[in-house]
Amino acid sequence: MENIYQPKPEDRFTFGLWTVGNTGKDPFGDDFREKKSPADLVYLLGEVGAYGVNFHDNDLIPMEATPAEAEAIKKAFKKALADTGLKVPMATTNLFASPIFRDGAFTSNIAAIRKFALQKTMQAIDLGAEMGAKVYVFWGGREGVEVEASKNPITAIERTREALNFLSEYVKAQGYDMVFALEAKPNEPRGDLYFPTTGHMLAFIETLDHPEMVGVNPEFAHESMAGLNFVHAVAQALDAGKLFHIDLNDQAFGRYDQDFRFGAVSLKNSFFLVKLLEDNGYKGSRHFDAHAYRTENYEGVKDFARGCMRSYLILKEKVQKFNTDAEIQGLLKEINQELPELKNTDGKYTPEKMKALKDYAFDRKALSDFGMKYEKLDQLTNELLWGIR
Ligand code: GLT
Ligand code: MN
Ligand code: MN
């Protein structure tokens, strides 16, 4: 029998080099796992059945590498891709680790740093294009403040716009087949980051010179850090035709950016996220931007990576069960009541519809007189997720 929990290429499961390559370093402790080369990480991802691998420029080529070293790394990486069949669907720039970016990159107060950030991003875009990346992510790692007096927030927005417009033109001029995906985060590592949520990004995109080539990369943990409903953020991105990429992981509300294995904490939210993506035919990467607990060696890293993909596929199967569960669907049908008498007022405004609507006598008593049965619906959903339906 076919194993439906076995990842397949069409699932588009991807991991960043920085995810499975995370060595467990945190603000309180040193590396726990030894560092692996990019090529070795590709082999690890091949072993667990991932479709693709994504990277920051410096995950692949350290900032201080000589041209000869860079060539050798690229050669080994390309060989690993060819050996495993892994693809590189997405690439991005590290604009946050180096001390030069301590006060941001595109929003820095120092013109030379803003220009350097542009130069570094153009080179990183070239590297991404060379490896076949079609989506380019922008996460404003340090684009924010602790000291509000230091920057005018409107200036920060304008600087970001100028940078993205410049880089859009660059991609077009090079003839790259590439779109941008903007990733929001409310805080961490800065006290406050600009563009804190996916909704902020969506509004900002419409102010760019080439909005058609810019979408979003929402991350489960980031929206949850802000106490927001991630499923609703992704729904808005889908509705706008802007879900170009997604960062899946997990996170408890009110905590630091935990980046846990997908499905580790929020069973129900993860289910409704998978339902949203699958019901709406999302075709992009399902990228796991997460890492293994610091307690794990590389066997644990593989458990982590396999767990992310397996959880997604199990939830996908549950979605199918939910969508065909007669009792659940019956309850949904019952509550989604139509009003045939006013059907002709649906849709766009006309004077006739306005008049029909204004004149209609609603039966307020009848409309107030029944329960919604959501207690039952929710319990059935839980029971389905617990595996007893
Ligand atoms: C970093 C961050 C992520 C971003 C990555 C892309 S890097 O790990 O925490 O959310 O998606 O820059
Ligand atoms: Mn992310
Ligand atoms: Mn994160």
mmCIF file of C-alpha atoms and ligand atoms in Angstrom:
data_model
loop_
_atom_site.group_PDB
_atom_site.id
_atom_site.type_symbol
_atom_site.label_atom_id
_atom_site.label_comp_id
_atom_site.label_asym_id
_atom_site.label_seq_id
_atom_site.Cartn_x
_atom_site.Cartn_y
_atom_site.Cartn_z
ATOM 1 C CA MET A 1 0.000 0.000 0.000
ATOM 2 C CA GLU A 2 1.197 3.505 -0.765
ATOM 3 C CA ASN A 3 2.544 5.289 2.294
ATOM 4 C CA ILE A 4 0.653 8.579 2.275
ATOM 5 C CA TYR A 5 2.916 9.999 4.988
ATOM 6 C CA GLN A 6 5.989 9.628 2.778
ATOM 7 C CA PRO A 7 7.050 13.041 1.365
ATOM 8 C CA LYS A 8 6.780 13.365 -2.406
ATOM 9 C CA PRO A 9 8.238 15.999 -4.738
ATOM 10 C CA GLU A 10 4.766 17.465 -5.374
ATOM 11 C CA ASP A 11 4.478 18.246 -1.645
ATOM 12 C CA ARG A 12 7.174 20.900 -2.212
ATOM 13 C CA PHE A 13 8.727 20.399 1.239
ATOM 14 C CA THR A 14 11.812 22.555 1.655
ATOM 15 C CA PHE A 15 14.235 23.455 4.440
ATOM 16 C CA GLY A 16 16.805 26.218 4.748
ATOM 17 C CA LEU A 17 20.492 25.413 5.173
ATOM 18 C CA TRP A 18 20.158 27.464 8.367
ATOM 19 C CA THR A 19 17.390 25.197 9.690
ATOM 20 C CA VAL A 20 18.861 21.706 9.591
ATOM 21 C CA GLY A 21 22.276 23.375 9.844
ATOM 22 C CA ASN A 22 21.351 25.113 13.114
ATOM 23 C CA THR A 23 23.983 24.158 15.670
ATOM 24 C CA GLY A 24 21.888 24.880 18.743
ATOM 25 C CA LYS A 25 23.608 28.116 19.663
ATOM 26 C CA ASP A 26 21.343 30.492 21.603
ATOM 27 C CA PRO A 27 21.800 33.662 23.681
ATOM 28 C CA PHE A 28 22.654 31.494 26.693
ATOM 29 C CA GLY A 29 24.760 28.740 25.223
ATOM 30 C CA ASP A 30 27.317 27.762 22.612
ATOM 31 C CA ASP A 31 26.995 25.468 19.632
ATOM 32 C CA PHE A 32 25.878 22.007 20.619
ATOM 33 C CA ARG A 33 25.992 20.257 17.236
ATOM 34 C CA GLU A 34 29.099 20.417 15.049
ATOM 35 C CA LYS A 35 28.775 22.578 11.946
ATOM 36 C CA LYS A 36 28.096 20.688 8.724
ATOM 37 C CA SER A 37 29.026 21.873 5.227
ATOM 38 C CA PRO A 38 26.238 23.004 2.858
ATOM 39 C CA ALA A 39 26.823 19.911 0.709
ATOM 40 C CA ASP A 40 26.504 17.604 3.729
ATOM 41 C CA LEU A 41 23.250 19.309 4.699
ATOM 42 C CA VAL A 42 21.922 18.674 1.196
ATOM 43 C CA TYR A 43 22.720 14.964 1.602
ATOM 44 C CA LEU A 44 20.960 14.971 4.971
ATOM 45 C CA LEU A 45 17.871 16.560 3.385
ATOM 46 C CA GLY A 46 18.030 14.056 0.534
ATOM 47 C CA GLU A 47 18.066 11.222 3.070
ATOM 48 C CA VAL A 48 14.911 12.433 4.834
ATOM 49 C CA GLY A 49 13.030 13.011 1.565
ATOM 50 C CA ALA A 50 12.855 16.808 1.232
ATOM 51 C CA TYR A 51 12.150 18.369 -2.163
ATOM 52 C CA GLY A 52 14.345 21.418 -1.861
ATOM 53 C CA VAL A 53 16.893 23.448 0.042
ATOM 54 C CA ASN A 54 16.990 27.229 0.478
ATOM 55 C CA PHE A 55 19.804 29.444 1.682
ATOM 56 C CA HIS A 56 21.059 32.861 2.675
ATOM 57 C CA ASP A 57 24.087 33.954 0.647
ATOM 58 C CA ASN A 58 26.325 33.410 3.685
ATOM 59 C CA ASP A 59 24.851 30.023 4.614
ATOM 60 C CA LEU A 60 26.429 28.866 1.391
ATOM 61 C CA ILE A 61 29.441 31.148 1.057
ATOM 62 C CA PRO A 62 30.857 32.766 4.208
ATOM 63 C CA MET A 63 31.330 36.516 3.939
ATOM 64 C CA GLU A 64 35.116 36.202 4.220
ATOM 65 C CA ALA A 65 35.528 33.386 1.651
ATOM 66 C CA THR A 66 38.084 33.930 -1.130
ATOM 67 C CA PRO A 67 36.878 33.549 -4.731
ATOM 68 C CA ALA A 68 38.608 30.172 -4.921
ATOM 69 C CA GLU A 69 36.931 28.989 -1.709
ATOM 70 C CA ALA A 70 33.561 30.208 -2.990
ATOM 71 C CA GLU A 71 34.006 28.226 -6.214
ATOM 72 C CA ALA A 72 34.908 25.071 -4.312
ATOM 73 C CA ILE A 73 31.850 25.389 -2.047
ATOM 74 C CA LYS A 74 29.543 25.993 -5.002
ATOM 75 C CA LYS A 75 30.978 23.005 -6.836
ATOM 76 C CA ALA A 76 30.420 20.668 -3.875
ATOM 77 C CA PHE A 77 26.929 22.092 -3.327
ATOM 78 C CA LYS A 78 25.947 21.634 -6.977
ATOM 79 C CA LYS A 79 27.262 18.082 -6.919
ATOM 80 C CA ALA A 80 25.157 17.349 -3.815
ATOM 81 C CA LEU A 81 22.095 18.818 -5.582
ATOM 82 C CA ALA A 82 22.745 16.650 -8.634
ATOM 83 C CA ASP A 83 23.353 13.529 -6.502
ATOM 84 C CA THR A 84 20.186 13.976 -4.441
ATOM 85 C CA GLY A 85 17.896 15.640 -7.005
ATOM 86 C CA LEU A 86 17.147 18.443 -4.538
ATOM 87 C CA LYS A 87 16.087 21.819 -5.964
ATOM 88 C CA VAL A 88 16.756 25.371 -4.732
ATOM 89 C CA PRO A 89 13.337 27.067 -4.927
ATOM 90 C CA MET A 90 14.207 30.072 -2.740
ATOM 91 C CA ALA A 91 17.178 32.188 -1.750
ATOM 92 C CA THR A 92 17.675 35.187 0.503
ATOM 93 C CA THR A 93 20.284 37.577 1.884
ATOM 94 C CA ASN A 94 21.793 37.653 5.320
ATOM 95 C CA LEU A 95 21.383 41.331 6.182
ATOM 96 C CA PHE A 96 21.443 40.825 9.943
ATOM 97 C CA ALA A 97 24.372 38.759 11.250
ATOM 98 C CA SER A 98 27.342 40.975 10.442
ATOM 99 C CA PRO A 99 28.139 43.828 12.875
ATOM 100 C CA ILE A 100 27.821 46.196 9.915
ATOM 101 C CA PHE A 101 24.041 45.605 10.037
ATOM 102 C CA ARG A 102 23.698 46.225 13.778
ATOM 103 C CA ASP A 103 21.252 49.074 13.075
ATOM 104 C CA GLY A 104 19.615 47.602 9.995
ATOM 105 C CA ALA A 105 20.510 47.340 6.322
ATOM 106 C CA PHE A 106 18.079 49.062 3.945
ATOM 107 C CA THR A 107 16.874 51.301 6.795
ATOM 108 C CA SER A 108 20.279 52.090 8.291
ATOM 109 C CA ASN A 109 21.041 55.726 9.035
ATOM 110 C CA ILE A 110 24.425 55.276 7.370
ATOM 111 C CA ALA A 111 24.242 55.713 3.585
ATOM 112 C CA ALA A 112 27.299 53.515 3.012
ATOM 113 C CA ILE A 113 25.610 50.660 4.895
ATOM 114 C CA ARG A 114 22.402 51.052 2.870
ATOM 115 C CA LYS A 115 24.435 50.942 -0.346
ATOM 116 C CA PHE A 116 26.453 47.961 0.876
ATOM 117 C CA ALA A 117 23.178 46.161 1.644
ATOM 118 C CA LEU A 118 22.054 46.763 -1.947
ATOM 119 C CA GLN A 119 25.355 45.536 -3.347
ATOM 120 C CA LYS A 120 25.271 42.427 -1.131
ATOM 121 C CA THR A 121 21.673 41.685 -2.120
ATOM 122 C CA MET A 122 22.405 42.010 -5.854
ATOM 123 C CA GLN A 123 25.263 39.532 -5.471
ATOM 124 C CA ALA A 124 23.056 37.220 -3.418
ATOM 125 C CA ILE A 125 20.304 37.428 -6.050
ATOM 126 C CA ASP A 126 22.889 36.388 -8.655
ATOM 127 C CA LEU A 127 23.856 33.426 -6.476
ATOM 128 C CA GLY A 128 20.205 32.467 -5.995
ATOM 129 C CA ALA A 129 19.550 32.704 -9.738
ATOM 130 C CA GLU A 130 22.622 30.582 -10.458
ATOM 131 C CA MET A 131 21.190 27.827 -8.247
ATOM 132 C CA GLY A 132 17.740 28.103 -9.832
ATOM 133 C CA ALA A 133 15.825 30.041 -7.148
ATOM 134 C CA LYS A 134 12.530 31.530 -8.367
ATOM 135 C CA VAL A 135 11.501 33.153 -5.080
ATOM 136 C CA TYR A 136 13.665 35.671 -3.261
ATOM 137 C CA VAL A 137 12.818 36.312 0.385
ATOM 138 C CA PHE A 138 13.324 39.560 2.257
ATOM 139 C CA TRP A 139 13.248 39.288 6.016
ATOM 140 C CA GLY A 140 14.152 42.600 7.636
ATOM 141 C CA GLY A 141 16.190 40.975 10.381
ATOM 142 C CA ARG A 142 17.495 44.146 11.991
ATOM 143 C CA GLU A 143 15.297 46.707 10.253
ATOM 144 C CA GLY A 144 13.922 48.265 13.404
ATOM 145 C CA VAL A 145 14.750 50.216 16.536
ATOM 146 C CA GLU A 146 15.116 50.188 20.263
ATOM 147 C CA VAL A 147 15.552 53.963 20.352
ATOM 148 C CA GLU A 148 12.596 55.619 18.636
ATOM 149 C CA ALA A 149 14.467 58.937 18.529
ATOM 150 C CA SER A 150 17.075 57.394 16.217
ATOM 151 C CA LYS A 151 14.926 57.041 13.091
ATOM 152 C CA ASN A 152 11.829 58.531 11.575
ATOM 153 C CA PRO A 153 9.594 55.514 10.881
ATOM 154 C CA ILE A 154 8.336 57.067 7.645
ATOM 155 C CA THR A 155 11.928 57.465 6.485
ATOM 156 C CA ALA A 156 12.473 53.779 7.269
ATOM 157 C CA ILE A 157 9.473 52.850 5.114
ATOM 158 C CA GLU A 158 10.687 55.100 2.279
ATOM 159 C CA ARG A 159 14.177 53.618 2.414
ATOM 160 C CA THR A 160 12.775 50.102 2.260
ATOM 161 C CA ARG A 161 10.622 51.066 -0.729
ATOM 162 C CA GLU A 162 13.581 52.595 -2.538
ATOM 163 C CA ALA A 163 15.669 49.455 -1.968
ATOM 164 C CA LEU A 164 12.946 47.079 -3.162
ATOM 165 C CA ASN A 165 12.206 49.198 -6.223
ATOM 166 C CA PHE A 166 15.905 49.271 -7.108
ATOM 167 C CA LEU A 167 16.194 45.510 -6.685
ATOM 168 C CA SER A 168 13.037 44.810 -8.709
ATOM 169 C CA GLU A 169 14.575 46.720 -11.587
ATOM 170 C CA TYR A 170 17.801 44.788 -11.104
ATOM 171 C CA VAL A 171 16.005 41.433 -11.395
ATOM 172 C CA LYS A 172 14.190 42.622 -14.518
ATOM 173 C CA ALA A 173 17.363 43.982 -16.089
ATOM 174 C CA GLN A 174 19.130 40.647 -15.554
ATOM 175 C CA GLY A 175 16.177 38.811 -17.073
ATOM 176 C CA TYR A 176 15.823 36.591 -13.974
ATOM 177 C CA ASP A 177 12.594 34.645 -13.562
ATOM 178 C CA MET A 178 12.211 35.621 -9.915
ATOM 179 C CA VAL A 179 9.665 37.160 -7.570
ATOM 180 C CA PHE A 180 10.114 38.690 -4.124
ATOM 181 C CA ALA A 181 8.435 37.507 -0.922
ATOM 182 C CA LEU A 182 8.449 39.845 2.089
ATOM 183 C CA GLU A 183 8.531 38.308 5.553
ATOM 184 C CA ALA A 184 7.157 40.182 8.552
ATOM 185 C CA LYS A 185 8.125 39.837 12.206
ATOM 186 C CA PRO A 186 6.999 42.017 15.119
ATOM 187 C CA ASN A 187 10.232 42.098 17.156
ATOM 188 C CA GLU A 188 13.436 40.149 17.855
ATOM 189 C CA PRO A 189 16.268 40.700 17.332
ATOM 190 C CA ARG A 190 15.276 44.412 17.499
ATOM 191 C CA GLY A 191 13.009 45.879 20.154
ATOM 192 C CA ASP A 192 10.546 46.665 17.366
ATOM 193 C CA LEU A 193 10.807 45.727 13.718
ATOM 194 C CA TYR A 194 9.263 47.757 10.907
ATOM 195 C CA PHE A 195 6.457 46.000 8.984
ATOM 196 C CA PRO A 196 5.517 43.834 11.988
ATOM 197 C CA THR A 197 2.816 41.687 10.374
ATOM 198 C CA THR A 198 1.862 40.172 7.031
ATOM 199 C CA GLY A 199 -0.982 42.687 6.826
ATOM 200 C CA HIS A 200 1.512 45.567 7.041
ATOM 201 C CA MET A 201 3.507 43.973 4.226
ATOM 202 C CA LEU A 202 0.444 43.530 2.029
ATOM 203 C CA ALA A 203 -0.443 47.196 2.348
ATOM 204 C CA PHE A 204 3.141 48.268 1.663
ATOM 205 C CA ILE A 205 3.484 46.111 -1.470
ATOM 206 C CA GLU A 206 0.799 48.144 -3.208
ATOM 207 C CA THR A 207 3.024 51.245 -2.889
ATOM 208 C CA LEU A 208 5.936 49.664 -4.814
ATOM 209 C CA ASP A 209 6.850 50.290 -8.452
ATOM 210 C CA HIS A 210 6.334 46.623 -9.395
ATOM 211 C CA PRO A 211 3.740 45.248 -6.988
ATOM 212 C CA GLU A 212 3.061 42.355 -9.368
ATOM 213 C CA MET A 213 6.456 40.836 -8.636
ATOM 214 C CA VAL A 214 6.218 41.189 -4.851
ATOM 215 C CA GLY A 215 4.279 38.954 -2.472
ATOM 216 C CA VAL A 216 4.642 37.756 1.098
ATOM 217 C CA ASN A 217 6.335 34.982 3.045
ATOM 218 C CA PRO A 218 4.297 34.722 6.249
ATOM 219 C CA GLU A 219 5.821 32.764 9.131
ATOM 220 C CA PHE A 220 3.716 30.864 11.649
ATOM 221 C CA ALA A 221 5.945 31.818 14.595
ATOM 222 C CA HIS A 222 6.135 35.496 13.717
ATOM 223 C CA GLU A 223 2.410 36.152 13.501
ATOM 224 C CA SER A 224 1.891 34.083 16.653
ATOM 225 C CA MET A 225 4.501 36.132 18.541
ATOM 226 C CA ALA A 226 2.229 39.120 17.917
ATOM 227 C CA GLY A 227 -0.716 37.180 19.320
ATOM 228 C CA LEU A 228 -2.375 37.057 15.909
ATOM 229 C CA ASN A 229 -4.225 34.287 14.127
ATOM 230 C CA PHE A 230 -1.748 33.008 11.534
ATOM 231 C CA VAL A 231 -4.419 31.238 9.497
ATOM 232 C CA HIS A 232 -6.217 34.554 8.972
ATOM 233 C CA ALA A 233 -2.996 36.290 7.924
ATOM 234 C CA VAL A 234 -2.332 33.599 5.331
ATOM 235 C CA ALA A 235 -5.947 33.763 4.167
ATOM 236 C CA GLN A 236 -5.563 37.473 3.480
ATOM 237 C CA ALA A 237 -2.376 36.829 1.530
ATOM 238 C CA LEU A 238 -4.096 34.112 -0.518
ATOM 239 C CA ASP A 239 -7.084 36.348 -1.178
ATOM 240 C CA ALA A 240 -4.739 39.049 -2.455
ATOM 241 C CA GLY A 241 -2.924 36.550 -4.706
ATOM 242 C CA LYS A 242 0.234 37.283 -2.724
ATOM 243 C CA LEU A 243 1.128 34.023 -1.020
ATOM 244 C CA PHE A 244 4.423 33.488 -2.858
ATOM 245 C CA HIS A 245 6.055 31.427 -0.094
ATOM 246 C CA ILE A 246 5.346 30.279 3.463
ATOM 247 C CA ASP A 247 7.501 29.594 6.540
ATOM 248 C CA LEU A 248 6.016 26.752 8.545
ATOM 249 C CA ASN A 249 7.025 26.086 12.125
ATOM 250 C CA ASP A 250 5.390 26.302 15.525
ATOM 251 C CA GLN A 251 5.327 28.578 18.481
ATOM 252 C CA ALA A 252 3.567 29.158 21.783
ATOM 253 C CA PHE A 253 1.877 32.563 22.109
ATOM 254 C CA GLY A 254 3.751 35.186 24.088
ATOM 255 C CA ARG A 255 7.176 33.584 23.802
ATOM 256 C CA TYR A 256 10.402 34.392 21.973
ATOM 257 C CA ASP A 257 10.769 33.267 18.335
ATOM 258 C CA GLN A 258 10.787 29.544 19.077
ATOM 259 C CA ASP A 259 10.884 28.117 15.524
ATOM 260 C CA PHE A 260 9.736 24.692 16.721
ATOM 261 C CA ARG A 261 9.024 21.670 14.520
ATOM 262 C CA PHE A 262 5.811 22.127 12.532
ATOM 263 C CA GLY A 263 2.882 20.823 14.582
ATOM 264 C CA ALA A 264 4.864 20.694 17.845
ATOM 265 C CA VAL A 265 2.570 23.027 19.793
ATOM 266 C CA SER A 266 -0.560 24.176 17.986
ATOM 267 C CA LEU A 267 -2.333 21.116 16.723
ATOM 268 C CA LYS A 268 -5.589 22.816 15.797
ATOM 269 C CA ASN A 269 -4.081 25.954 14.256
ATOM 270 C CA SER A 270 -1.718 23.806 12.212
ATOM 271 C CA PHE A 271 -4.667 21.754 11.013
ATOM 272 C CA PHE A 272 -6.595 24.821 9.872
ATOM 273 C CA LEU A 273 -3.488 26.171 8.191
ATOM 274 C CA VAL A 274 -2.985 22.975 6.207
ATOM 275 C CA LYS A 275 -6.706 23.027 5.399
ATOM 276 C CA LEU A 276 -6.446 26.576 4.105
ATOM 277 C CA LEU A 277 -3.430 25.779 1.920
ATOM 278 C CA GLU A 278 -4.807 22.513 0.578
ATOM 279 C CA ASP A 279 -8.413 23.631 0.039
ATOM 280 C CA ASN A 280 -7.157 26.629 -1.912
ATOM 281 C CA GLY A 281 -4.681 24.726 -4.059
ATOM 282 C CA TYR A 282 -1.560 26.538 -2.850
ATOM 283 C CA LYS A 283 1.206 25.526 -5.256
ATOM 284 C CA GLY A 284 4.286 27.086 -3.673
ATOM 285 C CA SER A 285 6.968 25.717 -1.392
ATOM 286 C CA ARG A 286 6.018 24.410 2.025
ATOM 287 C CA HIS A 287 9.146 25.646 3.670
ATOM 288 C CA PHE A 288 9.976 24.632 7.229
ATOM 289 C CA ASP A 289 11.740 27.561 8.855
ATOM 290 C CA ALA A 290 12.405 25.784 12.107
ATOM 291 C CA HIS A 291 15.146 23.906 13.852
ATOM 292 C CA ALA A 292 15.668 20.935 16.118
ATOM 293 C CA TYR A 293 15.778 21.399 19.885
ATOM 294 C CA ARG A 294 19.194 22.084 21.347
ATOM 295 C CA THR A 295 19.024 18.705 23.053
ATOM 296 C CA GLU A 296 19.411 16.855 19.731
ATOM 297 C CA ASN A 297 22.336 15.433 17.790
ATOM 298 C CA TYR A 298 22.052 14.994 13.996
ATOM 299 C CA GLU A 299 19.870 11.905 14.426
ATOM 300 C CA GLY A 300 17.491 14.248 16.247
ATOM 301 C CA VAL A 301 17.796 16.770 13.414
ATOM 302 C CA LYS A 302 16.589 14.090 11.018
ATOM 303 C CA ASP A 303 13.747 13.233 13.408
ATOM 304 C CA PHE A 304 12.902 16.929 13.420
ATOM 305 C CA ALA A 305 12.895 17.246 9.617
ATOM 306 C CA ARG A 306 10.949 14.044 9.106
ATOM 307 C CA GLY A 307 8.520 15.147 11.822
ATOM 308 C CA CYS A 308 7.767 18.469 10.078
ATOM 309 C CA MET A 309 6.870 16.754 6.809
ATOM 310 C CA ARG A 310 5.042 13.828 8.379
ATOM 311 C CA SER A 311 2.928 16.141 10.543
ATOM 312 C CA TYR A 312 1.966 18.155 7.459
ATOM 313 C CA LEU A 313 0.935 15.008 5.591
ATOM 314 C CA ILE A 314 -1.008 13.624 8.555
ATOM 315 C CA LEU A 315 -2.873 16.930 8.855
ATOM 316 C CA LYS A 316 -3.499 16.873 5.110
ATOM 317 C CA GLU A 317 -5.148 13.484 5.508
ATOM 318 C CA LYS A 318 -7.223 14.894 8.383
ATOM 319 C CA VAL A 319 -8.336 17.743 6.110
ATOM 320 C CA GLN A 320 -9.689 15.212 3.672
ATOM 321 C CA LYS A 321 -11.502 13.442 6.530
ATOM 322 C CA PHE A 322 -12.930 16.755 7.761
ATOM 323 C CA ASN A 323 -14.116 17.694 4.272
ATOM 324 C CA THR A 324 -15.939 14.384 3.852
ATOM 325 C CA ASP A 325 -17.190 13.816 7.425
ATOM 326 C CA ALA A 326 -20.967 13.641 7.023
ATOM 327 C CA GLU A 327 -21.758 14.934 10.511
ATOM 328 C CA ILE A 328 -19.314 17.853 10.352
ATOM 329 C CA GLN A 329 -20.368 18.812 6.842
ATOM 330 C CA GLY A 330 -24.023 18.453 7.850
ATOM 331 C CA LEU A 331 -23.543 20.939 10.698
ATOM 332 C CA LEU A 332 -21.795 23.380 8.364
ATOM 333 C CA LYS A 333 -24.563 23.058 5.812
ATOM 334 C CA GLU A 334 -27.199 23.613 8.475
ATOM 335 C CA ILE A 335 -25.676 26.857 9.715
ATOM 336 C CA ASN A 336 -24.909 28.344 6.306
ATOM 337 C CA GLN A 337 -28.500 29.376 5.690
ATOM 338 C CA GLU A 338 -29.615 30.974 2.454
ATOM 339 C CA LEU A 339 -32.424 33.509 2.085
ATOM 340 C CA PRO A 340 -34.011 32.777 -1.322
ATOM 341 C CA GLU A 341 -36.343 35.775 -1.127
ATOM 342 C CA LEU A 342 -33.382 38.175 -1.119
ATOM 343 C CA LYS A 343 -31.156 36.227 -3.501
ATOM 344 C CA ASN A 344 -31.638 38.892 -6.149
ATOM 345 C CA THR A 345 -29.922 41.475 -3.906
ATOM 346 C CA ASP A 346 -26.619 39.532 -3.924
ATOM 347 C CA GLY A 347 -23.566 41.045 -5.541
ATOM 348 C CA LYS A 348 -22.939 44.531 -6.837
ATOM 349 C CA TYR A 349 -25.060 47.497 -5.812
ATOM 350 C CA THR A 350 -28.001 48.574 -7.991
ATOM 351 C CA PRO A 351 -30.843 50.968 -7.078
ATOM 352 C CA GLU A 352 -33.304 48.045 -7.340
ATOM 353 C CA LYS A 353 -31.309 45.860 -4.968
ATOM 354 C CA MET A 354 -30.957 48.754 -2.563
ATOM 355 C CA LYS A 355 -34.719 49.291 -2.580
ATOM 356 C CA ALA A 356 -35.551 45.599 -2.167
ATOM 357 C CA LEU A 357 -33.162 45.399 0.770
ATOM 358 C CA LYS A 358 -34.431 48.538 2.454
ATOM 359 C CA ASP A 359 -38.055 47.411 2.108
ATOM 360 C CA TYR A 360 -37.608 43.850 3.333
ATOM 361 C CA ALA A 361 -39.150 42.946 6.699
ATOM 362 C CA PHE A 362 -36.632 40.756 8.568
ATOM 363 C CA ASP A 363 -37.973 38.263 11.073
ATOM 364 C CA ARG A 364 -35.718 39.325 13.929
ATOM 365 C CA LYS A 365 -37.306 36.947 16.386
ATOM 366 C CA ALA A 366 -36.738 33.909 14.185
ATOM 367 C CA LEU A 367 -33.175 35.036 13.447
ATOM 368 C CA SER A 368 -32.411 35.308 17.164
ATOM 369 C CA ASP A 369 -34.017 32.053 18.062
ATOM 370 C CA PHE A 370 -31.520 29.275 17.406
ATOM 371 C CA GLY A 371 -28.065 28.192 18.544
ATOM 372 C CA MET A 372 -25.205 27.776 16.114
ATOM 373 C CA LYS A 373 -24.060 24.303 17.277
ATOM 374 C CA TYR A 374 -20.442 25.425 17.291
ATOM 375 C CA GLU A 375 -19.782 23.577 20.552
ATOM 376 C CA LYS A 376 -20.627 20.382 18.759
ATOM 377 C CA LEU A 377 -18.685 21.362 15.631
ATOM 378 C CA ASP A 378 -15.572 22.135 17.644
ATOM 379 C CA GLN A 379 -15.775 18.936 19.670
ATOM 380 C CA LEU A 380 -16.171 16.903 16.479
ATOM 381 C CA THR A 381 -13.157 18.693 14.994
ATOM 382 C CA ASN A 382 -11.096 17.859 18.071
ATOM 383 C CA GLU A 383 -12.207 14.254 18.035
ATOM 384 C CA LEU A 384 -11.294 13.986 14.380
ATOM 385 C CA LEU A 385 -7.838 15.391 15.171
ATOM 386 C CA TRP A 386 -7.456 13.040 18.120
ATOM 387 C CA GLY A 387 -8.035 10.196 15.737
ATOM 388 C CA ILE A 388 -11.236 8.763 17.116
ATOM 389 C CA ARG A 389 -13.408 9.640 14.106
HETATM 390 C C1 GLT B 1 16.063 33.714 10.211
HETATM 391 C C2 GLT B 1 14.676 34.176 10.539
HETATM 392 C C3 GLT B 1 13.680 33.615 9.617
HETATM 393 C C4 GLT B 1 13.821 34.088 8.197
HETATM 394 C C5 GLT B 1 15.074 33.650 7.571
HETATM 395 C C6 GLT B 1 15.214 34.330 6.238
HETATM 396 S S1 GLT B 1 16.443 33.829 8.561
HETATM 397 O O1 GLT B 1 16.232 32.387 10.588
HETATM 398 O O2 GLT B 1 14.376 33.805 11.883
HETATM 399 O O3 GLT B 1 12.373 33.823 10.046
HETATM 400 O O4 GLT B 1 12.800 33.484 7.452
HETATM 401 O O5 GLT B 1 16.031 35.420 6.270
HETATM 402 MN MN MN B 2 11.132 32.780 8.562
HETATM 403 MN MN MN B 3 11.077 32.534 13.217
#
